[in-house]
PDB file of C-alpha atoms in Angstrom:
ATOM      1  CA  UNK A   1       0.000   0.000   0.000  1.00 56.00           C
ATOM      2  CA  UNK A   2       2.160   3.044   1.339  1.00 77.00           C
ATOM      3  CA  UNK A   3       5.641   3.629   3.375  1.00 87.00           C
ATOM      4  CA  UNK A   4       3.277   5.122   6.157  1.00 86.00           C
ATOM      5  CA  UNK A   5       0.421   2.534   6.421  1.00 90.00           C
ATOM      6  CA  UNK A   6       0.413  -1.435   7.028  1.00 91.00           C
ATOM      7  CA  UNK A   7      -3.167  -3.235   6.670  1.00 91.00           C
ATOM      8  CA  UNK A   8      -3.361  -6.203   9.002  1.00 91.00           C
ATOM      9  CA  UNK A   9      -5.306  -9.230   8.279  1.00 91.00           C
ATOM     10  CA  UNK A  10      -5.957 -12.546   9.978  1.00 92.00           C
ATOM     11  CA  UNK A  11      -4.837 -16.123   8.682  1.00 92.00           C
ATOM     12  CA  UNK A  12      -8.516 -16.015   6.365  1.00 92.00           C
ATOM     13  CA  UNK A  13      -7.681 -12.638   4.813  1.00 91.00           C
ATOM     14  CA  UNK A  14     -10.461 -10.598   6.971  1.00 93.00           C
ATOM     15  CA  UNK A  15      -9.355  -7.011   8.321  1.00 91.00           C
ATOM     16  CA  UNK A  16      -8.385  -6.584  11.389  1.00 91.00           C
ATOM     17  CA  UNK A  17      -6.710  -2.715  11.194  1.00 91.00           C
ATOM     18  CA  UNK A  18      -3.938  -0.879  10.334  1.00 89.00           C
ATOM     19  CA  UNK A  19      -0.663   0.387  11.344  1.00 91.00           C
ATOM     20  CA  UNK A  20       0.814   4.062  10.299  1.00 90.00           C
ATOM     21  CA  UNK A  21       3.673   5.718  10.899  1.00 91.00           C
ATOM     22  CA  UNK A  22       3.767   8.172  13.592  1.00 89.00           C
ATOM     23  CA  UNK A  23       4.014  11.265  10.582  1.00 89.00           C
ATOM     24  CA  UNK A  24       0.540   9.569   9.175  1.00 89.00           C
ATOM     25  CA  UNK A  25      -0.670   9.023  12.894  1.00 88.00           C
ATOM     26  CA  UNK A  26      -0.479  13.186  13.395  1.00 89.00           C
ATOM     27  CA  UNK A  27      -1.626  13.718  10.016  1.00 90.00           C
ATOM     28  CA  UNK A  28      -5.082  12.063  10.503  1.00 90.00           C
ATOM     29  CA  UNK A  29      -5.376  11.849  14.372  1.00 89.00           C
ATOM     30  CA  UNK A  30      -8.063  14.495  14.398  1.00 88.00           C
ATOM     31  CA  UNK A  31      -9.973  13.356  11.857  1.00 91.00           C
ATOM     32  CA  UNK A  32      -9.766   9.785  13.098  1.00 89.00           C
ATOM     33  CA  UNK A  33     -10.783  11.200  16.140  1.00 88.00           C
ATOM     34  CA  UNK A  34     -13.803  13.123  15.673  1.00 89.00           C
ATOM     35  CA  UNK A  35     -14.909  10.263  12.796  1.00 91.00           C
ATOM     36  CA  UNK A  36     -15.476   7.374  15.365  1.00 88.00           C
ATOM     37  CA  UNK A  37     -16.463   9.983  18.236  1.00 87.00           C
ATOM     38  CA  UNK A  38     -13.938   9.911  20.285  1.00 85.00           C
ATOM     39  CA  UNK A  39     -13.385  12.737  22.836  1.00 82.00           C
ATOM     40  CA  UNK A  40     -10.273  13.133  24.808  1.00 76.00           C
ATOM     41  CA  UNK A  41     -10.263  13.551  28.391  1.00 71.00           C
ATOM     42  CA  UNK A  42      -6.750  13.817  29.391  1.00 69.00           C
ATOM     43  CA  UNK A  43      -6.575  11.937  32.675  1.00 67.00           C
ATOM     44  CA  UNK A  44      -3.309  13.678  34.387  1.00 70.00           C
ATOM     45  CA  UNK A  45      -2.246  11.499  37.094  1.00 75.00           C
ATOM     46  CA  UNK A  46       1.150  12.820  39.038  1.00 76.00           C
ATOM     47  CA  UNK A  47       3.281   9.885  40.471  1.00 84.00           C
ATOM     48  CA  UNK A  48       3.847  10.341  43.655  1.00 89.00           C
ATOM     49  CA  UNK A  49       6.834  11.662  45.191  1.00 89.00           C
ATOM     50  CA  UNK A  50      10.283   9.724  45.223  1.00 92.00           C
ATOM     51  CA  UNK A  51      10.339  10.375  48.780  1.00 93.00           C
ATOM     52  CA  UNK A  52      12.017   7.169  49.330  1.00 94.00           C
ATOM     53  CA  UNK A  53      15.003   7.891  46.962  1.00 94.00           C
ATOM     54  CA  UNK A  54      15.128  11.047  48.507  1.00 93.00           C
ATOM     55  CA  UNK A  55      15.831   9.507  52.090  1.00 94.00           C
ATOM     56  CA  UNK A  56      18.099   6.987  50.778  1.00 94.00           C
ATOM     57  CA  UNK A  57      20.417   9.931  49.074  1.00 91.00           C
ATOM     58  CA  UNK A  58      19.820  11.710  52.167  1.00 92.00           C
ATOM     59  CA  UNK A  59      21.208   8.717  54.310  1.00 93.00           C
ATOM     60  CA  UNK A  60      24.577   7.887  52.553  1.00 89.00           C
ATOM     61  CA  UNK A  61      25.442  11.256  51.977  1.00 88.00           C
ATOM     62  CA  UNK A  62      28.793  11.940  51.408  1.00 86.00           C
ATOM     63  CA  UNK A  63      28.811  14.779  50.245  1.00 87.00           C
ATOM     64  CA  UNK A  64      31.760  17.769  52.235  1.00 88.00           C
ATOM     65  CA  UNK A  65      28.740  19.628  52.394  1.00 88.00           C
ATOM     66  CA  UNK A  66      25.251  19.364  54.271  1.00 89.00           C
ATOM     67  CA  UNK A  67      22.089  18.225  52.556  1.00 90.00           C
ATOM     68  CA  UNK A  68      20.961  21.075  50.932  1.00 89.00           C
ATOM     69  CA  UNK A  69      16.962  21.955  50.812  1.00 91.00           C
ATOM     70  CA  UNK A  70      16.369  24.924  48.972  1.00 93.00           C
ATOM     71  CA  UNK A  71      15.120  25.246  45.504  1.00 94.00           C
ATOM     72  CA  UNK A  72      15.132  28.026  43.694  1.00 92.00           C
ATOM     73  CA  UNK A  73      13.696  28.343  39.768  1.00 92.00           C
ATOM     74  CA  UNK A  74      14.930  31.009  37.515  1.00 91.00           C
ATOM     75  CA  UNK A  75      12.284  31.033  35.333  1.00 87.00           C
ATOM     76  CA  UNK A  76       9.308  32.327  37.652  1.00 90.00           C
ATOM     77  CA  UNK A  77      11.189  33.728  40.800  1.00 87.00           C
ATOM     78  CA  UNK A  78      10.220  30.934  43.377  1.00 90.00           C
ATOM     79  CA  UNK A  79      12.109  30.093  45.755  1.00 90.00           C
ATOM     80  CA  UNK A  80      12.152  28.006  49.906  1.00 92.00           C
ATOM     81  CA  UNK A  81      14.539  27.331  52.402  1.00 93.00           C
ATOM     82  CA  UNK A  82      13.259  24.327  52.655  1.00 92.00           C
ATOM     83  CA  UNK A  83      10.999  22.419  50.106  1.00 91.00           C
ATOM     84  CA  UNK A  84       9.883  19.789  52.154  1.00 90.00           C
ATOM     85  CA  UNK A  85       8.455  22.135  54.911  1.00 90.00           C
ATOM     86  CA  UNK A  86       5.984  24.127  52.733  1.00 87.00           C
ATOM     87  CA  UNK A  87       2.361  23.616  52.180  1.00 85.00           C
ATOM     88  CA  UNK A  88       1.242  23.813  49.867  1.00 88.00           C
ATOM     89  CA  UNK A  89       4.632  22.727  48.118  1.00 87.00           C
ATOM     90  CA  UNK A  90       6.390  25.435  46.075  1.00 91.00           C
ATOM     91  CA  UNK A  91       8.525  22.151  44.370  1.00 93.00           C
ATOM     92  CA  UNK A  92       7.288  19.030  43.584  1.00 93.00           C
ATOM     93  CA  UNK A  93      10.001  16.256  43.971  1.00 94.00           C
ATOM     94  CA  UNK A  94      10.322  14.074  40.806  1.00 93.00           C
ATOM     95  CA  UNK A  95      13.643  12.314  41.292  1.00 94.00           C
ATOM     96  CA  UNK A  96      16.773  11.597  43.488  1.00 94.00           C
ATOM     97  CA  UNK A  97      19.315   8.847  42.796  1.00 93.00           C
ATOM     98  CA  UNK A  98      22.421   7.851  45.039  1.00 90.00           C
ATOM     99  CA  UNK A  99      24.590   9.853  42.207  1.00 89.00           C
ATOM    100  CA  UNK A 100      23.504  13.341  43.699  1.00 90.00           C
ATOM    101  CA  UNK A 101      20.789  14.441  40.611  1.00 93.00           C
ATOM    102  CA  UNK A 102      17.770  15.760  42.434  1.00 94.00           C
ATOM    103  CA  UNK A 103      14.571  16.943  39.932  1.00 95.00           C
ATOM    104  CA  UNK A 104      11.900  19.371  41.531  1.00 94.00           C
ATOM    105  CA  UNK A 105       8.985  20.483  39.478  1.00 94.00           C
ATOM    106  CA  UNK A 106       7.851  24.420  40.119  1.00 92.00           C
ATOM    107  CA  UNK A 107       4.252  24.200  41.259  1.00 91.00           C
ATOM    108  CA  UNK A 108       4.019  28.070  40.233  1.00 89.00           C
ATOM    109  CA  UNK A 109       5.233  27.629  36.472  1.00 91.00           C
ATOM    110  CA  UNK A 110       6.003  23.888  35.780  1.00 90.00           C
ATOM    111  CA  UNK A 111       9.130  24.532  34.781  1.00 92.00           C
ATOM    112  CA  UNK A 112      11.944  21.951  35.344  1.00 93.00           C
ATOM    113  CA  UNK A 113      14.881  22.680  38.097  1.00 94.00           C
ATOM    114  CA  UNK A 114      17.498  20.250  38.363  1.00 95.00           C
ATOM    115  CA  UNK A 115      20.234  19.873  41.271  1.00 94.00           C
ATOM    116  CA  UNK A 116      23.380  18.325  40.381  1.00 94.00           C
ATOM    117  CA  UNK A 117      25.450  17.700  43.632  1.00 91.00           C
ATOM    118  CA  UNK A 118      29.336  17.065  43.154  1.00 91.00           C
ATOM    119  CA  UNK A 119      31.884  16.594  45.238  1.00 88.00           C
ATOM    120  CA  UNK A 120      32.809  20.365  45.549  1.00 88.00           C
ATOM    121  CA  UNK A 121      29.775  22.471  44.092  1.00 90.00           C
ATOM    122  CA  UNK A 122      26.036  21.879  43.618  1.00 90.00           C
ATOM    123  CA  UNK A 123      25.032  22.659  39.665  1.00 92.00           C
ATOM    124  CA  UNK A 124      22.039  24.015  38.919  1.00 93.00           C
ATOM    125  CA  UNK A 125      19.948  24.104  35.940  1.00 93.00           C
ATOM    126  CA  UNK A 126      16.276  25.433  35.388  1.00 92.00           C
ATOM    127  CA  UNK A 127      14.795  24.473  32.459  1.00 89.00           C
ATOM    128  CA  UNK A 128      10.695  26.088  31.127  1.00 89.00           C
ATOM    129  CA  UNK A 129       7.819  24.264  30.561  1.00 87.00           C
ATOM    130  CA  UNK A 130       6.941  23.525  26.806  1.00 83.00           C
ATOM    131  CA  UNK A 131       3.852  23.705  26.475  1.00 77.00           C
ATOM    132  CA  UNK A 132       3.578  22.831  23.148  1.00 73.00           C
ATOM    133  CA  UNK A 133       5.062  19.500  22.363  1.00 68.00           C
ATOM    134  CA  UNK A 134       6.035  16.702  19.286  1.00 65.00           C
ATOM    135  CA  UNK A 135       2.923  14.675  19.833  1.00 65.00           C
ATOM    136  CA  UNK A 136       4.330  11.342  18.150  1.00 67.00           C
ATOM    137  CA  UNK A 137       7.230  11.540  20.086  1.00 64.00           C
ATOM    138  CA  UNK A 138       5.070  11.527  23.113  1.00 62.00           C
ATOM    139  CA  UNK A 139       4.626   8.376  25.242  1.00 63.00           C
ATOM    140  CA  UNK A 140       1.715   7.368  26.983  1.00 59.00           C
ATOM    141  CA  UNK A 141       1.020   4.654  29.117  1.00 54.00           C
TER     142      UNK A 141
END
């Protein structure tokens, strides 16, 4: 047929659907869509804090330095002394690994902040919220 569909049929030769290509997928999605009636509710469900990853960083610290617990984004201005005091939260906790890389989200703007803890110096890197993204490169699950 084409590069960017592939029919499927069963062992008889009946239809059973179609495969495209993730270009043809956001080509006709909409139209696809609103033919078979199909209204999207986007269900956002947050996973719940790492809390536990955060603890175990927090425990084998080793760090010269104490365990840091402000957060600060660039992009809107927000800033605690001490993210897991405030409530509501100011930054949402999204990871922490044993390697030092802590991941907050901004409640105020969404935007991304990052901590990067070495052995001498804590990195860190704020990153904005796109709100408009590649839909076929987006996963869902």
């Amino acid at each position: 047929m084409s590069d960017q569909i592939n029919e499927l049929f069963d062992k008889d030769g009946n239809p059973l659907g179609a495969l495209l290509t993730a270009e043809a997928w956001t080509a006709v999605r909409d139209q696809v869509m609103a033919a078979l009636g199909v209204e999207e509710t986007p269900v956002i469900q947050e996973k719940p804090e790492p809390i536990a990853d955060w603890e175990m960083l927090t425990q084998y610290w080793d760090f010269p330095y104490p365990v840091d617990m402000d957060v600060a984004c660039e992009n809107c201005g927000s800033k605690t002394d001490n993210w897991t005091e405030d409530d509501p939260r100011l930054f949402r906790l999204t990871s922490a690994n044993l390697a030092g890389l802590v991941a907050f989200k901004c409640m105020n703007c969404q935007a991304k902040v990052v901590k990067k803890h070495f052995k001498d110096e804590i990195v860190t890197e704020c990153t904005p919220y796109q709100e408009e993204k590649v839909t076929s490169k987006e996963g869902r699950y």
